[in-house]
Coordinates of C-alpha atoms and ligand atoms in Angstrom, one line a residue:
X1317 CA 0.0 0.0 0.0
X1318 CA 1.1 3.5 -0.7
X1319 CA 0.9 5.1 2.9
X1320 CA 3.5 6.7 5.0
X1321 CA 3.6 6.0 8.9
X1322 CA 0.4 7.5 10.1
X1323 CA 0.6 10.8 12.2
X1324 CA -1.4 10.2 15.5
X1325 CA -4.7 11.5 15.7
X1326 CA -5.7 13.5 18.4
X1327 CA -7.6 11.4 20.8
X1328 CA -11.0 12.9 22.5
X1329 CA -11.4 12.7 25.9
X1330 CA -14.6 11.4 27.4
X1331 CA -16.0 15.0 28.4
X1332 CA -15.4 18.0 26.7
X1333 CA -13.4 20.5 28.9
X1334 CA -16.0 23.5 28.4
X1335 CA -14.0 27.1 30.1
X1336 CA -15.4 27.4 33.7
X1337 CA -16.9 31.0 32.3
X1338 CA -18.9 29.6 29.4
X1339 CA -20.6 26.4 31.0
X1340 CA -23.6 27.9 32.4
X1341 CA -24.0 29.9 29.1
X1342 CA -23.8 26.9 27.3
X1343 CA -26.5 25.1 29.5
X1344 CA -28.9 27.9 29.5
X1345 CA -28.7 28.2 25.5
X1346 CA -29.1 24.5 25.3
X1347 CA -32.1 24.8 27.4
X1348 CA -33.4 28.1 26.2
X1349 CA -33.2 27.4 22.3
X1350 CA -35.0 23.7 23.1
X1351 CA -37.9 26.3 21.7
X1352 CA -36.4 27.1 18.3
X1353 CA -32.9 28.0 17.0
X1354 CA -31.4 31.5 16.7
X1355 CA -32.3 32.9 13.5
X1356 CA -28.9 33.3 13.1
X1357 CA -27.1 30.5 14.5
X1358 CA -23.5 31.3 13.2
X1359 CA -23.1 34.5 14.4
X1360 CA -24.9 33.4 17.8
X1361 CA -22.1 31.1 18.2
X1362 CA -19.5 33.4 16.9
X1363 CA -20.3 36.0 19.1
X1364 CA -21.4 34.2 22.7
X1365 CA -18.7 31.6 22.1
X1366 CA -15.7 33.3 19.7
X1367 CA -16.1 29.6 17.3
X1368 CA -16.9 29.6 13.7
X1369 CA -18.3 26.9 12.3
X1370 CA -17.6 27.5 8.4
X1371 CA -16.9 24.4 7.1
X1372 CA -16.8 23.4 3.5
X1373 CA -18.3 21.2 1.1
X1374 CA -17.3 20.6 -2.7
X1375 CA -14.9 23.7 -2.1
X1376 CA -17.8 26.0 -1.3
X1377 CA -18.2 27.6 2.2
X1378 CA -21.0 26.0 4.2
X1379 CA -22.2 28.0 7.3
X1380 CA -22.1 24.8 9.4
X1381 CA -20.4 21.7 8.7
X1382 CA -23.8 19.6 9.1
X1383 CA -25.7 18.8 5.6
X1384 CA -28.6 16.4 5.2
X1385 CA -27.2 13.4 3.3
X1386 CA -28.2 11.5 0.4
X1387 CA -31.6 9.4 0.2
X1388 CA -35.1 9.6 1.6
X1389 CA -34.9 12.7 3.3
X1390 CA -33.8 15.1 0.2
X1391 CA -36.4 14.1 -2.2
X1392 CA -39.1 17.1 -2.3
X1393 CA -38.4 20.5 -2.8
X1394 CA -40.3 21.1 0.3
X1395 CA -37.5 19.4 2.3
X1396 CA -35.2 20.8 0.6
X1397 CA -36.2 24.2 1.5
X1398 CA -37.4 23.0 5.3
X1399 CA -33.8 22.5 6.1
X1400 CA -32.5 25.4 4.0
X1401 CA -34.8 27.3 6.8
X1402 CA -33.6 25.7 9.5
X1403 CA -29.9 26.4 8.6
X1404 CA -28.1 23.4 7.9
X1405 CA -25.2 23.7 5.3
X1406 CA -25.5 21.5 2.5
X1407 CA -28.3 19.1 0.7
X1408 CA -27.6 15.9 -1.5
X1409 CA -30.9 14.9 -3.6
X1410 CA -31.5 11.6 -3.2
X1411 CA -29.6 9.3 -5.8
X1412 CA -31.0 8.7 -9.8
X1413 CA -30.1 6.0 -11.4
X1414 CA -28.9 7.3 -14.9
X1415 CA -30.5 6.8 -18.6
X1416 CA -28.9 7.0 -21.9
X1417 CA -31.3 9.1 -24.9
X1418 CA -33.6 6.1 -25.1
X1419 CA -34.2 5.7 -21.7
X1420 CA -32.4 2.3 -21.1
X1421 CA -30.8 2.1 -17.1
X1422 CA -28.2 -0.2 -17.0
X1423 CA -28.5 0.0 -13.3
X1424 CA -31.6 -0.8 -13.3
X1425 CA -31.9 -2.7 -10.5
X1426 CA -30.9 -0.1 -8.4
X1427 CA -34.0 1.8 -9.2
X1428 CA -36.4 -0.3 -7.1
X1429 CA -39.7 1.3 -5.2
X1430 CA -39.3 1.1 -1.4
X1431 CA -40.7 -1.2 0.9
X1432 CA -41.5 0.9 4.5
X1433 CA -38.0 2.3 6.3
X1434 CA -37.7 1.4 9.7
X1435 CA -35.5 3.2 11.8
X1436 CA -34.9 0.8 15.0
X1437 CA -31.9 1.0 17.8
X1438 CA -28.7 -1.3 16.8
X1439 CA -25.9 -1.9 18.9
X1440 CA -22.4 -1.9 17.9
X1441 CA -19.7 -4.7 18.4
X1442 CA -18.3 -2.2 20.7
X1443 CA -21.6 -2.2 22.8
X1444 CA -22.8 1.3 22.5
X1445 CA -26.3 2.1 21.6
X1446 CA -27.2 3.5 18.1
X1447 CA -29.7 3.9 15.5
X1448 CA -29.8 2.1 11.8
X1449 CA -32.3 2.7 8.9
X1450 CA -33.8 -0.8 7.7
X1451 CA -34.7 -0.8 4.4
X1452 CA -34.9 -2.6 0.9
X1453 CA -34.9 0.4 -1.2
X1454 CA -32.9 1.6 -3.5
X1455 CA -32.3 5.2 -5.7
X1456 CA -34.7 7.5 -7.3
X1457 CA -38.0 5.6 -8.6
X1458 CA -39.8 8.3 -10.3
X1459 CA -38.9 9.6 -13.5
X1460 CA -35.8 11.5 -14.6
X1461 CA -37.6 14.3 -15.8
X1462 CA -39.6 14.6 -12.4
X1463 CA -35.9 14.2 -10.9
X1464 CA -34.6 17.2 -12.9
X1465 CA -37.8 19.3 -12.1
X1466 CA -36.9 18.4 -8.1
X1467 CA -33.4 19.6 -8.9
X1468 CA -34.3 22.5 -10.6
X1469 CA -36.5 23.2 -8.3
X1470 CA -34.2 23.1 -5.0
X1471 CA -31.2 24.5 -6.9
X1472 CA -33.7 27.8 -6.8
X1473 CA -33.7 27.6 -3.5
X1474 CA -30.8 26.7 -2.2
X1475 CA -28.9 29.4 -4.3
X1476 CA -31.3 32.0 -2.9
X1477 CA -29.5 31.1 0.6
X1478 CA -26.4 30.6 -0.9
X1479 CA -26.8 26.9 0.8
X1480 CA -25.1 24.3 -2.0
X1481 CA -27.8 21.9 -3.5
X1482 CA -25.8 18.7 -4.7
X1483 CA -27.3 16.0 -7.5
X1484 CA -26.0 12.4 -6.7
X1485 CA -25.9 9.7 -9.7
X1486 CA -25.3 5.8 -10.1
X1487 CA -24.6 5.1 -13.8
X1488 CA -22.9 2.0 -15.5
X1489 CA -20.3 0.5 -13.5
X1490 CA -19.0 -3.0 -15.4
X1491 CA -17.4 -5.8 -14.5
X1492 CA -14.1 -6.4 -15.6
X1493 CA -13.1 -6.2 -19.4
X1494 CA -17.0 -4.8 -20.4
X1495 CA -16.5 -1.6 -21.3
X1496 CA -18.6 1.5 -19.8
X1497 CA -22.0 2.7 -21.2
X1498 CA -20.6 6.0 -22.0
X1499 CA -24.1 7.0 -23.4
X1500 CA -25.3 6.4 -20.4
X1501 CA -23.0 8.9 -18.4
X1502 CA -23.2 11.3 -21.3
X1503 CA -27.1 11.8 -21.5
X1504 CA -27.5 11.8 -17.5
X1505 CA -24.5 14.1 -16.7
X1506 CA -25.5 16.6 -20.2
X1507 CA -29.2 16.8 -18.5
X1508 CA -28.2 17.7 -15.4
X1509 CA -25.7 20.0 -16.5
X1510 CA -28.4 21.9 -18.3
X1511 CA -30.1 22.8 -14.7
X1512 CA -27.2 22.8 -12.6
X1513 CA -24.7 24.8 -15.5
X1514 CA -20.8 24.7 -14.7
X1515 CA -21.0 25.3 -11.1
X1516 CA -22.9 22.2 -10.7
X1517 CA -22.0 19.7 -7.7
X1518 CA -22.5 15.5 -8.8
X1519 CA -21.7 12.8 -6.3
X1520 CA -21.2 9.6 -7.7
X1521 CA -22.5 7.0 -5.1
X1522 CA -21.2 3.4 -4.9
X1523 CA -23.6 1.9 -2.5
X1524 CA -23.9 -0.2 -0.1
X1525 CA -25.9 -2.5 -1.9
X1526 CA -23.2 -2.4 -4.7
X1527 CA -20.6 -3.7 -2.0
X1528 CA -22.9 -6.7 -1.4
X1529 CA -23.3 -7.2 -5.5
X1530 CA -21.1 -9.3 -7.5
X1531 CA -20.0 -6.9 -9.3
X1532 CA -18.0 -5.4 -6.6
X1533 CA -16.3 -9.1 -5.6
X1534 CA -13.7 -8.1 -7.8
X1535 CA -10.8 -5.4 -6.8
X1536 CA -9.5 -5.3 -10.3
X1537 CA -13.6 -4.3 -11.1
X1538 CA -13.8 -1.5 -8.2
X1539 CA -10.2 -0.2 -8.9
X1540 CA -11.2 0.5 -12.5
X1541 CA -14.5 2.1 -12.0
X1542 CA -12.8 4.5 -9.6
X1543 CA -9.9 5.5 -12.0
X1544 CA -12.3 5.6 -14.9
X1545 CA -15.4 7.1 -13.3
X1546 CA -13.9 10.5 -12.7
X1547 CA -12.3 10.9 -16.5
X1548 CA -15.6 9.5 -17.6
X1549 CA -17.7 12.1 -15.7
X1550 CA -15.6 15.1 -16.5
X1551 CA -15.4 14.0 -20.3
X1552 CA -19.0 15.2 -20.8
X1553 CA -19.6 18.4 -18.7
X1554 CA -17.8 20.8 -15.9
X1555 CA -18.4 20.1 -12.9
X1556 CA -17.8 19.5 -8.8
X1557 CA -17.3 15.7 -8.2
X1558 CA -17.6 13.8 -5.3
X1559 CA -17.3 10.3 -5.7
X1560 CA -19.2 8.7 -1.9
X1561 CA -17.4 5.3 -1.6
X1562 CA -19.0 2.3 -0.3
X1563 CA -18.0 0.5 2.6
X1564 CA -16.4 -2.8 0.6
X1565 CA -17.0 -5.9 2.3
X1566 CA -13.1 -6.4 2.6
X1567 CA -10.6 -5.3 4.8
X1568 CA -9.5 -1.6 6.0
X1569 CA -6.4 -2.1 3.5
X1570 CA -8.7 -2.0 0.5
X1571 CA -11.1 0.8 2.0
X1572 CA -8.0 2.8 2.2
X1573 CA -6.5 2.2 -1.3
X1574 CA -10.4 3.1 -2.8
X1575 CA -9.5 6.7 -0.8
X1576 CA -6.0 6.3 -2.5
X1577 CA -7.4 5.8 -5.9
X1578 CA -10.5 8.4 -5.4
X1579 CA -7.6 11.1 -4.3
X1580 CA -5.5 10.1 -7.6
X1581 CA -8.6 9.9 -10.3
X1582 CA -9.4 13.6 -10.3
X1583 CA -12.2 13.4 -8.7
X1584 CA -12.8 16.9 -6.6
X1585 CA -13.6 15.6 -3.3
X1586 CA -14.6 11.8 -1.2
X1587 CA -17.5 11.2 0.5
X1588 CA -16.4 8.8 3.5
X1589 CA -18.0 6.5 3.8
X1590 CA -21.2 4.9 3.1
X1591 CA -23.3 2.2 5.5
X1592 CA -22.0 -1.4 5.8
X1593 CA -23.7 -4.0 4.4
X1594 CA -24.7 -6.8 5.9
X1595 CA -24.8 -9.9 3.4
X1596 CA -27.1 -12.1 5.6
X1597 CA -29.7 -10.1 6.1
X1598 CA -29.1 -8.3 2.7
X1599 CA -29.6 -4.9 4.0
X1600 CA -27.6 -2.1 5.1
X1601 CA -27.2 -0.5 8.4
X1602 CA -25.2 2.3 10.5
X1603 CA -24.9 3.1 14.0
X1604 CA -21.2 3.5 15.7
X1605 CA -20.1 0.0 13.7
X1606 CA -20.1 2.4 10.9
X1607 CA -18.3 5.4 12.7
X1608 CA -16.4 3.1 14.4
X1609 CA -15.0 1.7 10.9
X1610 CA -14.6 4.7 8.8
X1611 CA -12.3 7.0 11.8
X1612 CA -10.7 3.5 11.8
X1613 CA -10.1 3.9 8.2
X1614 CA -9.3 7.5 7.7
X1615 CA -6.8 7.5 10.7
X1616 CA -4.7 5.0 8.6
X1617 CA -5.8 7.4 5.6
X1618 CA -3.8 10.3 7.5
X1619 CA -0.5 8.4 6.1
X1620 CA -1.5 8.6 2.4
X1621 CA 0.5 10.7 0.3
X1622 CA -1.9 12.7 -1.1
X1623 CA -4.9 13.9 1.2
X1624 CA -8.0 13.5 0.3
X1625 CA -11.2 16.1 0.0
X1626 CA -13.2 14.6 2.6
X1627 CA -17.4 14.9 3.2
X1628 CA -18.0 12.5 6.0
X1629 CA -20.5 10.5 6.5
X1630 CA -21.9 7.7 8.9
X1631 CA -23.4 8.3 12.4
X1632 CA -22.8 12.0 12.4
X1633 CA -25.4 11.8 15.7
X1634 CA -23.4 14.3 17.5
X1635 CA -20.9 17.6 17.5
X1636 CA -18.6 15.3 18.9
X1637 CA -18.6 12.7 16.0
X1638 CA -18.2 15.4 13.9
X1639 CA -15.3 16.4 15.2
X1640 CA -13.8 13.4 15.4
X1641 CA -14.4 12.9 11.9
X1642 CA -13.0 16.7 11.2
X1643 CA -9.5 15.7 13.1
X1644 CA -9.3 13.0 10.1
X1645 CA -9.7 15.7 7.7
X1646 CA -13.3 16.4 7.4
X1647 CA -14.6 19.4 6.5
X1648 CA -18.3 18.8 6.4
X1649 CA -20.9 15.8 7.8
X1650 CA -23.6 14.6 5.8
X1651 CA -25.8 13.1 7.9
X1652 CA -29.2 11.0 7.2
X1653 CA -30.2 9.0 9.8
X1654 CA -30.1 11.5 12.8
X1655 CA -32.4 13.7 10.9
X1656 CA -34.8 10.6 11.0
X1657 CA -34.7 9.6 14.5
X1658 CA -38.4 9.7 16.5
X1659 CA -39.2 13.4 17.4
X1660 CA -39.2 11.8 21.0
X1661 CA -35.4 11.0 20.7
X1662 CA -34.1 14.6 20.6
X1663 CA -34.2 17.1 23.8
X1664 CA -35.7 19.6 21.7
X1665 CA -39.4 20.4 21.9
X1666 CA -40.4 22.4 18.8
X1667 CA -39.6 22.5 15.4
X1668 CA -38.7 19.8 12.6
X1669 CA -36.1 16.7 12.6
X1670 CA -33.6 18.3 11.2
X1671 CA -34.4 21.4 13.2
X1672 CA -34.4 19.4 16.7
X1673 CA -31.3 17.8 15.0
X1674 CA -28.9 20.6 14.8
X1675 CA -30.0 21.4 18.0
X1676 CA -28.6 18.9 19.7
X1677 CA -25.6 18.6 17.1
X1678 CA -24.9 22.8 18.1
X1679 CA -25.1 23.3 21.8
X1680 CA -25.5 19.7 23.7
X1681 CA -23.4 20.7 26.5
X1682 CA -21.6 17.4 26.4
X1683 CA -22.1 16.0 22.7
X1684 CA -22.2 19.9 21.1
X1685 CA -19.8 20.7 18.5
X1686 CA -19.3 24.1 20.2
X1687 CA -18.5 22.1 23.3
X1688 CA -16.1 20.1 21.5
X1689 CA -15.0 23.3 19.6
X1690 CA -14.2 25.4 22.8
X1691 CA -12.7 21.9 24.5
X1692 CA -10.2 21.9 21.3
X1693 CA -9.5 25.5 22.2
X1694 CA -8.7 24.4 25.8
X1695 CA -6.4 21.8 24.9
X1696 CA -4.3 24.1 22.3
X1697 CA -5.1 21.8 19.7
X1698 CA -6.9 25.0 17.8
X1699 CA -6.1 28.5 18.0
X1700 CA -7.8 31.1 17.6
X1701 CA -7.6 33.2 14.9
X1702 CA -8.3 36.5 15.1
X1703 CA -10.3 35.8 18.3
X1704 CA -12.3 32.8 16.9
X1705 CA -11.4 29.2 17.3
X1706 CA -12.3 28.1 13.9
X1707 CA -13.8 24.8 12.8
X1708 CA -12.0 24.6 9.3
X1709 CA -8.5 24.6 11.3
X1710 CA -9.6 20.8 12.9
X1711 CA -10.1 19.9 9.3
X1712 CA -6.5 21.7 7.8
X1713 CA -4.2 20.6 10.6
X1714 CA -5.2 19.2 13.8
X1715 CA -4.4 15.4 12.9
X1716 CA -0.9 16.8 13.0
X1717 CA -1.2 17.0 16.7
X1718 CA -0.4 14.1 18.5
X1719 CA -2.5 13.3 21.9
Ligands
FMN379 C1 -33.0 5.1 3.9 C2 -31.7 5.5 3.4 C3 -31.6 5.8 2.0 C4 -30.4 6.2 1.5 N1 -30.3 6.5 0.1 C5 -29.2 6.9 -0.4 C6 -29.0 7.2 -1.7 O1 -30.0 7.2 -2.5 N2 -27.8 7.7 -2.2 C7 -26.7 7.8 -1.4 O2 -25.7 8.2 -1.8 N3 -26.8 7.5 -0.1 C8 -28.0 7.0 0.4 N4 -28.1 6.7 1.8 C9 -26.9 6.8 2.6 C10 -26.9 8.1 3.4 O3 -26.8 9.2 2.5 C11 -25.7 8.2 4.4 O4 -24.5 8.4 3.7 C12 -25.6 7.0 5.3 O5 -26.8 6.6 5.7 C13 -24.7 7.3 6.5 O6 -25.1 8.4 7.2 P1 -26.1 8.2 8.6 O7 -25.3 7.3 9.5 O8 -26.2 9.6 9.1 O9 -27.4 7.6 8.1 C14 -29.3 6.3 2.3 C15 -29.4 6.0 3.7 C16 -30.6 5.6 4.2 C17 -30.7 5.3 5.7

């Protein structure tokens, strides 16, 4: 493998150290914006707490690092513009499964109509109590036009918030010695490109279900589709790419050379990582297995030559995760499944999921990423910067710190 002895990441301790004077601040905002968010919630942090949290996805500023993932929950214009409102800082549509002129899919399969999504508590190997999405779906089921109308649509108004509005793809991946449906990629990525223009944002997902599929048994097959996809996809239009790699039913060794071969393929930025599938049962699932094995993977991924671009994903159910994922590089969280959780689950009493969400994700006096943000601070591992302790510098430099 092509790493370099890993630089230590810095470890978390089990509580954040919050300064003496800001605890009971943080406590009563915790408590007092149970209610509804500040209208404002970056410059509420900025000025009670002196912490920015710009972050960045696809190489646009986002005004918090939290963005509403891929799937279910991004696929109405309504929702779209619900969590717009509410403030978070990035939304991926759910995925489409692309079509050549004549309408032929050859991912087909992946194109299925749900069966009902269950969101249920799951325990890790490690013990600790999560939550997983059950469910047989797969992408986008309507048409593409009605998909292009829903991108349209959101692009409108996301850019009225300046809030980035990302389309997410599967198109032909073959096995070994087939060569791609270039039609396929050309017709999808041309008619997206006429809503989105040049500054559009495309994420390329290779899903979970794709890890489970044959086609995926073979390195040579996923090693090729990540070197080709990238050329493939900038071949027909300009573009932001983010290619959000699955979690391969192999060992960390290979998760680490996909991130190698993402970095290398000119592709603009990796989303990390997608839920593990679980062969038996046939379905995919998250909770802190997931965390647990993608900081397990981008710790080693802190040796690689080149560093990757890095959206995170997987159990973003805290500030605290975040930031863990952010000392690996991070610069943003895409999050799905703690936007779904039961209204019941989150200490907020008003508002939407996502609303009651970021909530929790903001000021949880122990699991809050300004907690963990201003704990950061404490322990020198950040400094500020013209008075702010700034979120970004986790992301650009503190893996270099060693605990
Ligand atoms: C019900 C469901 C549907 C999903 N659909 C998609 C999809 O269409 N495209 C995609 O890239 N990811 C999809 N995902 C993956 C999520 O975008 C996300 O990356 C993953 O669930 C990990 O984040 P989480 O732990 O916050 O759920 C889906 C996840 C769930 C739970």
């Amino acid at each position: 493998m092509h790493t370099h002895q890993s630089p230590v990441v810095y470890r978390l301790a089990a509580k954040p150290d919050v300064p003496e004077r800001l605890r009971s601040r943080l406590a009563a905002d915790f408590d007092r914006f149970k209610a509804g968010l500040p209208a404002d919630v970056p410059a509420a942090v900025r000025e009670a707490y002196g912490v920015d949290l710009t972050g960045e996805y696809a190489g646009r500023a986002i005004r918090v690092p939290f963005g509403k993932a891929s799937g279910q929950l991004s696929m109405t214009v309504d929702a779209v513009a619900a969590d717009v409102a509410v403030g978070l800082g990035f939304v991926v549509l759910k995925t489409v499964i692309g079509e050549d002129a004549a309408g032929h899919r050859t991912m087909e399969p992946w194109a299925v109509r749900a069966s009902a999504m269950k969101v249920e508590p799951v325990v890790s190997r490690s013990g600790k109590r999560g939550w997983t999405v059950t469910w047989k779906g797969r992408g986008w089921d309507k048409s593409f036009d009605a998909y292009l109308e829903l991108y349209r649509d959101a692009l409108r108004v996301g850019d009225a918030a300046r809030v980035p509005v990302a389309a997410s793809i599967k198109c032909h991946l073959p096995p070994v010695g087939e060569p791609f449906a270039e039609a396929e990629y050309a017709h999808t990525l041309q008619r997206l490109a006429a809503v989105g223009g040049k500054e559009m944002i495309v994420e390329k997902d290779f899903s979970p279900t794709l890890a489970g599929d044959a086609r995926a048994a073979s390195l040579e097959a996923v090693e090729r589709w990540l070197a080709e996809v990238p050329k493939l996809v900038k071949a027909q239009v300009p573009c932001t790419l983010g290619l959000k790699l699955m979690n391969a039913l192999h060992g960390d060794g290979l998760q680490v050379e996909m991130v190698r071969a993402a970095t290398t393929s000119g592709a603009d930025f990796v989303v990390a990582f997608n839920r593990l599938f679980d062969p038996k049962r046939g379905v995919a699932y998250g909770g802190w297995d997931l965390s647990d094995r993608n900081l397990r993977v981008l710790d080693v991924c802190q040796g690689l030559s080149r560093s990757p671009r890095i959206s995170a994903t997987g159990n973003i159910c805290s500030g605290r995760v975040m930031v863990e994922y952010a000392l690996r590089g991070a610069t943003s969280g895409q999050i799905h499944t703690f936007f779904q959780l039961p209204l019941s689950a989150n200490p907020a009493t008003a508002g939407s999921r996502s609303a009651r969400a970021l909530h929790a994700l903001l000021y949880h006096p122990e699991e809050g990423i300004v907690a963990w943000m201003l704990s950061l601070g404490e322990a020198g591992v950040v400094q500020p910067r013209e008075g702010l302790l700034h979120f970004l510098d986790v992301a650009h430099g503190a893996a270099r710190h060693a605990a």
